[in-house]
PDB file of C-alpha atoms in Angstrom:
ATOM      1  CA  GLU A   1       7.475   2.451  29.948  1.00  0.00           C
ATOM      2  CA  ILE A   2       4.958   4.618  31.744  1.00  0.00           C
ATOM      3  CA  VAL A   3       6.295   6.252  34.889  1.00  0.00           C
ATOM      4  CA  LEU A   4       3.887   6.915  37.734  1.00  0.00           C
ATOM      5  CA  THR A   5       4.836   9.664  40.172  1.00  0.00           C
ATOM      6  CA  GLN A   6       3.055   9.755  43.514  1.00  0.00           C
ATOM      7  CA  SER A   7       2.871  12.750  45.811  1.00  0.00           C
ATOM      8  CA  PRO A   8       3.453  13.490  48.512  1.00  0.00           C
ATOM      9  CA  ALA A   9       5.948  10.833  49.592  1.00  0.00           C
ATOM     10  CA  THR A  10       4.628  11.060  53.140  1.00  0.00           C
ATOM     11  CA  LEU A  11       1.354  12.442  54.450  1.00  0.00           C
ATOM     12  CA  SER A  12       1.120  13.136  58.195  1.00  0.00           C
ATOM     13  CA  LEU A  13      -2.483  13.331  59.341  1.00  0.00           C
ATOM     14  CA  SER A  14      -4.651  12.643  62.356  1.00  0.00           C
ATOM     15  CA  PRO A  15      -7.524  10.150  62.565  1.00  0.00           C
ATOM     16  CA  GLY A  16     -10.714  11.728  61.243  1.00  0.00           C
ATOM     17  CA  GLU A  17      -8.900  13.964  58.794  1.00  0.00           C
ATOM     18  CA  ARG A  18      -9.235  13.802  55.013  1.00  0.00           C
ATOM     19  CA  ALA A  19      -6.362  12.321  52.987  1.00  0.00           C
ATOM     20  CA  THR A  20      -5.729  13.265  49.373  1.00  0.00           C
ATOM     21  CA  LEU A  21      -3.098  11.268  47.472  1.00  0.00           C
ATOM     22  CA  SER A  22      -1.951  12.063  43.962  1.00  0.00           C
ATOM     23  CA  CYS A  23      -0.644   9.884  41.122  1.00  0.00           C
ATOM     24  CA  ARG A  24       0.596  11.381  37.867  1.00  0.00           C
ATOM     25  CA  ALA A  25       1.402   9.318  34.764  1.00  0.00           C
ATOM     26  CA  SER A  26       4.119  10.196  32.249  1.00  0.00           C
ATOM     27  CA  GLN A  27       1.581   9.622  29.468  1.00  0.00           C
ATOM     28  CA  SER A  28      -2.129   8.952  29.304  1.00  0.00           C
ATOM     29  CA  VAL A  29      -3.352   5.717  30.856  1.00  0.00           C
ATOM     30  CA  SER A  30      -7.038   6.526  30.191  1.00  0.00           C
ATOM     31  CA  THR A  31      -8.763   5.184  33.328  1.00  0.00           C
ATOM     32  CA  TYR A  32      -6.724   1.972  33.567  1.00  0.00           C
ATOM     33  CA  LEU A  33      -5.400   2.803  36.998  1.00  0.00           C
ATOM     34  CA  ALA A  34      -5.615   1.029  40.338  1.00  0.00           C
ATOM     35  CA  TRP A  35      -4.810   1.893  43.944  1.00  0.00           C
ATOM     36  CA  TYR A  36      -3.446  -0.566  46.501  1.00  0.00           C
ATOM     37  CA  GLN A  37      -2.965  -0.339  50.246  1.00  0.00           C
ATOM     38  CA  GLN A  38      -0.077  -2.114  51.943  1.00  0.00           C
ATOM     39  CA  LYS A  39       0.540  -2.469  55.652  1.00  0.00           C
ATOM     40  CA  PRO A  40       3.882  -3.624  57.121  1.00  0.00           C
ATOM     41  CA  GLY A  41       4.471  -7.317  56.617  1.00  0.00           C
ATOM     42  CA  GLN A  42       1.332  -7.731  54.514  1.00  0.00           C
ATOM     43  CA  ALA A  43       0.572  -8.159  50.845  1.00  0.00           C
ATOM     44  CA  PRO A  44      -0.925  -5.284  48.870  1.00  0.00           C
ATOM     45  CA  ARG A  45      -4.706  -4.995  48.941  1.00  0.00           C
ATOM     46  CA  LEU A  46      -6.675  -3.735  45.945  1.00  0.00           C
ATOM     47  CA  LEU A  47      -8.750  -0.672  46.859  1.00  0.00           C
ATOM     48  CA  ILE A  48      -9.740   0.975  43.571  1.00  0.00           C
ATOM     49  CA  TYR A  49      -9.673  -0.184  39.937  1.00  0.00           C
ATOM     50  CA  ASP A  50     -10.505   1.565  36.674  1.00  0.00           C
ATOM     51  CA  ALA A  51      -9.618   4.811  38.487  1.00  0.00           C
ATOM     52  CA  SER A  52     -12.864   5.084  40.437  1.00  0.00           C
ATOM     53  CA  ASN A  53     -14.394   1.672  41.146  1.00  0.00           C
ATOM     54  CA  ARG A  54     -14.110   0.345  44.685  1.00  0.00           C
ATOM     55  CA  ALA A  55     -13.018  -3.261  44.962  1.00  0.00           C
ATOM     56  CA  THR A  56     -15.144  -5.775  46.834  1.00  0.00           C
ATOM     57  CA  GLY A  57     -15.385  -5.054  50.539  1.00  0.00           C
ATOM     58  CA  ILE A  58     -13.660  -1.663  50.405  1.00  0.00           C
ATOM     59  CA  PRO A  59     -15.323   0.952  52.636  1.00  0.00           C
ATOM     60  CA  ALA A  60     -17.050   3.932  51.048  1.00  0.00           C
ATOM     61  CA  ARG A  61     -14.595   6.360  52.675  1.00  0.00           C
ATOM     62  CA  PHE A  62     -12.137   5.377  49.931  1.00  0.00           C
ATOM     63  CA  SER A  63     -12.753   7.004  46.560  1.00  0.00           C
ATOM     64  CA  GLY A  64     -10.752   7.424  43.381  1.00  0.00           C
ATOM     65  CA  SER A  65     -10.968   9.930  40.575  1.00  0.00           C
ATOM     66  CA  GLY A  66      -9.140  11.097  37.488  1.00  0.00           C
ATOM     67  CA  SER A  67      -8.370  10.112  33.931  1.00  0.00           C
ATOM     68  CA  GLY A  68      -5.571  10.536  31.445  1.00  0.00           C
ATOM     69  CA  THR A  69      -2.505  11.472  33.464  1.00  0.00           C
ATOM     70  CA  ASP A  70      -3.807  12.792  36.799  1.00  0.00           C
ATOM     71  CA  PHE A  71      -5.434  10.663  39.468  1.00  0.00           C
ATOM     72  CA  THR A  72      -6.456  11.080  43.081  1.00  0.00           C
ATOM     73  CA  LEU A  73      -7.197   8.695  45.923  1.00  0.00           C
ATOM     74  CA  THR A  74      -9.241  10.284  48.683  1.00  0.00           C
ATOM     75  CA  ILE A  75      -9.866   8.874  52.134  1.00  0.00           C
ATOM     76  CA  SER A  76     -12.713  10.977  53.466  1.00  0.00           C
ATOM     77  CA  SER A  77     -12.101  10.435  57.184  1.00  0.00           C
ATOM     78  CA  LEU A  78      -9.049   8.472  58.288  1.00  0.00           C
ATOM     79  CA  GLU A  79      -9.596   5.465  60.506  1.00  0.00           C
ATOM     80  CA  PRO A  80      -6.715   4.064  62.607  1.00  0.00           C
ATOM     81  CA  GLU A  81      -6.434   1.076  60.247  1.00  0.00           C
ATOM     82  CA  ASP A  82      -5.915   3.341  57.209  1.00  0.00           C
ATOM     83  CA  PHE A  83      -2.383   4.353  58.160  1.00  0.00           C
ATOM     84  CA  ALA A  84      -0.333   2.483  55.570  1.00  0.00           C
ATOM     85  CA  VAL A  85       1.491   2.862  52.269  1.00  0.00           C
ATOM     86  CA  TYR A  86      -0.580   3.413  49.125  1.00  0.00           C
ATOM     87  CA  TYR A  87       0.530   2.559  45.595  1.00  0.00           C
ATOM     88  CA  CYS A  88      -0.991   3.424  42.244  1.00  0.00           C
ATOM     89  CA  GLN A  89      -0.597   1.042  39.294  1.00  0.00           C
ATOM     90  CA  GLN A  90      -1.310   1.412  35.588  1.00  0.00           C
ATOM     91  CA  ARG A  91      -2.536  -1.425  33.388  1.00  0.00           C
ATOM     92  CA  SER A  92      -2.897   0.646  30.216  1.00  0.00           C
ATOM     93  CA  ASN A  93       0.428  -0.221  28.615  1.00  0.00           C
ATOM     94  CA  TRP A  94       2.988  -2.987  28.944  1.00  0.00           C
ATOM     95  CA  PRO A  95       4.760  -3.311  31.220  1.00  0.00           C
ATOM     96  CA  GLN A  96       2.383  -2.631  34.062  1.00  0.00           C
ATOM     97  CA  THR A  97       4.051  -0.184  36.432  1.00  0.00           C
ATOM     98  CA  PHE A  98       3.622   1.032  39.996  1.00  0.00           C
ATOM     99  CA  GLY A  99       4.187   4.389  41.590  1.00  0.00           C
ATOM    100  CA  GLN A 100       6.790   4.663  44.320  1.00  0.00           C
ATOM    101  CA  GLY A 101       4.161   4.886  47.056  1.00  0.00           C
ATOM    102  CA  THR A 102       2.746   7.408  49.519  1.00  0.00           C
ATOM    103  CA  LYS A 103       3.028   6.681  53.217  1.00  0.00           C
ATOM    104  CA  VAL A 104       0.103   7.927  55.290  1.00  0.00           C
ATOM    105  CA  GLU A 105       1.358   8.241  58.847  1.00  0.00           C
ATOM    106  CA  ILE A 106      -0.174   9.320  62.121  1.00  0.00           C
ATOM    107  CA  LYS A 107       0.564  12.925  62.991  1.00  0.00           C
TER     108      LYS A 107
ATOM    109  CA  GLU B   1     -12.190 -18.455  50.086  1.00  0.00           C
ATOM    110  CA  VAL B   2      -9.525 -17.471  47.582  1.00  0.00           C
ATOM    111  CA  GLN B   3      -6.040 -18.403  48.768  1.00  0.00           C
ATOM    112  CA  LEU B   4      -2.624 -18.008  47.197  1.00  0.00           C
ATOM    113  CA  VAL B   5       0.318 -19.520  49.052  1.00  0.00           C
ATOM    114  CA  GLU B   6       3.874 -18.970  47.836  1.00  0.00           C
ATOM    115  CA  SER B   7       6.798 -21.193  48.722  1.00  0.00           C
ATOM    116  CA  GLY B   8      10.341 -21.914  47.624  1.00  0.00           C
ATOM    117  CA  GLY B   9      12.110 -18.781  48.770  1.00  0.00           C
ATOM    118  CA  GLY B  10      15.365 -18.813  50.656  1.00  0.00           C
ATOM    119  CA  LEU B  11      19.024 -17.876  50.641  1.00  0.00           C
ATOM    120  CA  VAL B  12      20.920 -18.489  47.411  1.00  0.00           C
ATOM    121  CA  GLN B  13      24.362 -17.446  46.186  1.00  0.00           C
ATOM    122  CA  PRO B  14      24.803 -15.035  43.277  1.00  0.00           C
ATOM    123  CA  GLY B  15      24.540 -16.961  40.027  1.00  0.00           C
ATOM    124  CA  GLY B  16      22.382 -19.624  41.627  1.00  0.00           C
ATOM    125  CA  SER B  17      18.858 -20.778  40.882  1.00  0.00           C
ATOM    126  CA  LEU B  18      15.592 -21.047  42.754  1.00  0.00           C
ATOM    127  CA  ARG B  19      12.080 -22.155  41.844  1.00  0.00           C
ATOM    128  CA  LEU B  20       9.138 -20.430  43.452  1.00  0.00           C
ATOM    129  CA  SER B  21       5.695 -21.996  43.632  1.00  0.00           C
ATOM    130  CA  CYS B  22       2.267 -20.509  44.254  1.00  0.00           C
ATOM    131  CA  ALA B  23      -0.522 -22.865  45.275  1.00  0.00           C
ATOM    132  CA  ALA B  24      -4.001 -21.589  44.458  1.00  0.00           C
ATOM    133  CA  SER B  25      -7.289 -22.628  46.020  1.00  0.00           C
ATOM    134  CA  GLY B  26     -10.848 -21.399  46.402  1.00  0.00           C
ATOM    135  CA  PHE B  27     -11.347 -20.413  42.766  1.00  0.00           C
ATOM    136  CA  SER B  28     -11.127 -21.800  39.245  1.00  0.00           C
ATOM    137  CA  PHE B  29      -7.373 -21.330  38.779  1.00  0.00           C
ATOM    138  CA  SER B  30      -7.442 -22.330  35.107  1.00  0.00           C
ATOM    139  CA  SER B  31      -9.686 -19.364  34.293  1.00  0.00           C
ATOM    140  CA  TYR B  32      -7.396 -16.607  35.539  1.00  0.00           C
ATOM    141  CA  SER B  33      -4.235 -14.883  34.396  1.00  0.00           C
ATOM    142  CA  MET B  34      -1.536 -14.620  37.037  1.00  0.00           C
ATOM    143  CA  ASN B  35       1.400 -12.382  37.904  1.00  0.00           C
ATOM    144  CA  TRP B  36       4.569 -12.399  39.940  1.00  0.00           C
ATOM    145  CA  VAL B  37       5.332  -9.080  41.630  1.00  0.00           C
ATOM    146  CA  ARG B  38       8.343  -8.442  43.866  1.00  0.00           C
ATOM    147  CA  GLN B  39       9.297  -5.972  46.551  1.00  0.00           C
ATOM    148  CA  ALA B  40      12.888  -5.363  47.577  1.00  0.00           C
ATOM    149  CA  PRO B  41      13.429  -4.686  51.299  1.00  0.00           C
ATOM    150  CA  GLY B  42      12.077  -1.251  52.160  1.00  0.00           C
ATOM    151  CA  LYS B  43      11.222  -0.498  48.526  1.00  0.00           C
ATOM    152  CA  GLY B  44       8.168  -0.333  46.308  1.00  0.00           C
ATOM    153  CA  LEU B  45       6.394  -2.884  44.146  1.00  0.00           C
ATOM    154  CA  GLU B  46       7.889  -4.133  40.879  1.00  0.00           C
ATOM    155  CA  TRP B  47       6.022  -6.305  38.386  1.00  0.00           C
ATOM    156  CA  VAL B  48       8.098  -9.329  37.319  1.00  0.00           C
ATOM    157  CA  SER B  49       6.095 -11.609  35.039  1.00  0.00           C
ATOM    158  CA  TYR B  50       2.634 -12.411  33.677  1.00  0.00           C
ATOM    159  CA  ILE B  51       0.974 -15.519  32.255  1.00  0.00           C
ATOM    160  CA  THR B  52      -2.488 -15.952  30.791  1.00  0.00           C
ATOM    161  CA  SER B  53      -4.856 -18.713  31.865  1.00  0.00           C
ATOM    162  CA  SER B  54      -3.838 -21.053  29.044  1.00  0.00           C
ATOM    163  CA  SER B  55      -0.164 -19.987  29.049  1.00  0.00           C
ATOM    164  CA  SER B  56      -0.663 -18.605  25.536  1.00  0.00           C
ATOM    165  CA  THR B  57       0.774 -15.208  26.469  1.00  0.00           C
ATOM    166  CA  ILE B  58       3.768 -14.714  28.722  1.00  0.00           C
ATOM    167  CA  SER B  59       5.694 -11.540  29.441  1.00  0.00           C
ATOM    168  CA  TYR B  60       8.592 -10.438  31.609  1.00  0.00           C
ATOM    169  CA  ALA B  61      10.052  -7.269  32.994  1.00  0.00           C
ATOM    170  CA  ASP B  62      13.267  -6.297  31.224  1.00  0.00           C
ATOM    171  CA  SER B  63      15.146  -6.728  34.506  1.00  0.00           C
ATOM    172  CA  VAL B  64      14.493 -10.500  34.535  1.00  0.00           C
ATOM    173  CA  LYS B  65      14.051 -11.338  30.857  1.00  0.00           C
ATOM    174  CA  GLY B  66      16.249 -14.263  29.829  1.00  0.00           C
ATOM    175  CA  ARG B  67      16.860 -15.313  33.437  1.00  0.00           C
ATOM    176  CA  PHE B  68      13.370 -16.016  34.838  1.00  0.00           C
ATOM    177  CA  THR B  69      10.700 -18.352  33.450  1.00  0.00           C
ATOM    178  CA  ILE B  70       7.054 -18.287  34.479  1.00  0.00           C
ATOM    179  CA  SER B  71       4.870 -21.353  34.058  1.00  0.00           C
ATOM    180  CA  ARG B  72       1.708 -22.888  35.431  1.00  0.00           C
ATOM    181  CA  ASP B  73       0.103 -26.303  35.871  1.00  0.00           C
ATOM    182  CA  ASN B  74      -3.664 -25.879  35.801  1.00  0.00           C
ATOM    183  CA  ALA B  75      -4.196 -29.507  36.800  1.00  0.00           C
ATOM    184  CA  LYS B  76      -2.250 -28.831  39.994  1.00  0.00           C
ATOM    185  CA  ASN B  77      -3.633 -25.295  40.541  1.00  0.00           C
ATOM    186  CA  SER B  78      -0.089 -24.020  40.695  1.00  0.00           C
ATOM    187  CA  LEU B  79       1.989 -21.161  39.363  1.00  0.00           C
ATOM    188  CA  TYR B  80       5.771 -21.244  39.173  1.00  0.00           C
ATOM    189  CA  LEU B  81       8.718 -18.926  38.719  1.00  0.00           C
ATOM    190  CA  GLN B  82      12.038 -20.474  37.771  1.00  0.00           C
ATOM    191  CA  MET B  83      14.801 -18.005  38.611  1.00  0.00           C
ATOM    192  CA  ASN B  84      18.287 -18.550  37.192  1.00  0.00           C
ATOM    193  CA  SER B  85      21.485 -16.480  37.235  1.00  0.00           C
ATOM    194  CA  LEU B  86      20.306 -14.727  40.364  1.00  0.00           C
ATOM    195  CA  ARG B  87      21.803 -11.392  41.320  1.00  0.00           C
ATOM    196  CA  ALA B  88      21.917  -9.415  44.552  1.00  0.00           C
ATOM    197  CA  GLU B  89      19.340  -7.027  43.109  1.00  0.00           C
ATOM    198  CA  ASP B  90      16.834  -9.894  42.831  1.00  0.00           C
ATOM    199  CA  THR B  91      16.618  -9.968  46.632  1.00  0.00           C
ATOM    200  CA  ALA B  92      12.968  -9.318  47.431  1.00  0.00           C
ATOM    201  CA  VAL B  93       9.698 -10.680  48.671  1.00  0.00           C
ATOM    202  CA  TYR B  94       7.987 -12.334  45.704  1.00  0.00           C
ATOM    203  CA  TYR B  95       4.199 -12.256  45.539  1.00  0.00           C
ATOM    204  CA  CYS B  96       1.905 -14.146  43.233  1.00  0.00           C
ATOM    205  CA  ALA B  97      -1.251 -12.266  42.328  1.00  0.00           C
ATOM    206  CA  ARG B  98      -4.455 -13.184  40.509  1.00  0.00           C
ATOM    207  CA  ASP B  99      -5.786 -10.945  37.752  1.00  0.00           C
ATOM    208  CA  PHE B 100      -9.452 -10.266  37.191  1.00  0.00           C
ATOM    209  CA  TYR B 101     -10.868  -8.730  34.034  1.00  0.00           C
ATOM    210  CA  THR B 102     -12.908  -5.541  33.903  1.00  0.00           C
ATOM    211  CA  LEU B 103     -14.215  -3.659  30.889  1.00  0.00           C
ATOM    212  CA  GLY B 104     -10.926  -3.078  29.175  1.00  0.00           C
ATOM    213  CA  SER B 105      -8.179  -4.175  31.527  1.00  0.00           C
ATOM    214  CA  TYR B 106      -6.991  -6.494  34.242  1.00  0.00           C
ATOM    215  CA  TYR B 107      -6.186  -5.832  37.879  1.00  0.00           C
ATOM    216  CA  SER B 108      -4.703  -7.970  40.645  1.00  0.00           C
ATOM    217  CA  ASP B 109      -7.418  -8.619  43.203  1.00  0.00           C
ATOM    218  CA  TYR B 110      -5.879 -11.384  45.317  1.00  0.00           C
ATOM    219  CA  TRP B 111      -2.278 -11.663  46.460  1.00  0.00           C
ATOM    220  CA  GLY B 112      -0.354 -14.301  48.346  1.00  0.00           C
ATOM    221  CA  GLN B 113       1.552 -13.517  51.539  1.00  0.00           C
ATOM    222  CA  GLY B 114       4.871 -13.566  49.692  1.00  0.00           C
ATOM    223  CA  THR B 115       8.080 -15.567  49.892  1.00  0.00           C
ATOM    224  CA  LEU B 116      11.470 -13.998  50.595  1.00  0.00           C
ATOM    225  CA  VAL B 117      14.361 -14.566  48.215  1.00  0.00           C
ATOM    226  CA  THR B 118      17.779 -13.465  49.425  1.00  0.00           C
ATOM    227  CA  VAL B 119      20.709 -13.507  47.011  1.00  0.00           C
ATOM    228  CA  SER B 120      23.954 -13.228  48.898  1.00  0.00           C
ATOM    229  CA  SER B 121      27.306 -14.944  49.287  1.00  0.00           C
TER     230      SER B 121
END
């Protein structure tokens, strides 16, 4: 199965700062990669699919890039509601797999 | 409005069984593939099972294969997960999630609020 490794595990930033999250796949997933946001006690929320497409209703400050094995989620300017855990997911190969998550916390 | 509402979770002893349900509304349930995804307390997301719209294709994670059975009733707009031979490591919040199709793959765009399954004696 494809292993997704996210880094860093925790990102401590202040509101207004830029967040850059990384997801590396153990083998190529082409662009079949998604990013989800999860807040405590809530279900995951789809942010980005096909590596770079924003899901419906997702603000433009969220952007995704990458292909093959290296992917990035960028939040251009952190809003208070963006502090959460972010997961990447690949849908290239069975089984679908998730990264272990990156927590974006308030510095 | 798309809604997915899970139910059926609870406390069960090791070796026991539980059946989870996911009631769908606000969309044409019979047209979408569905997933179960779980999250152990304080841990990350783990995909559990997948079923296509017509139930023609079903798949399971190795960790639950032979113990869990996914099914759906399109007439009732419902998805199910029958869980047998439960183990402590199955303790988690179980989410149902709808898949949508893009050019080449599927992604889960709507998720339920989850139902907690606790396996303990």
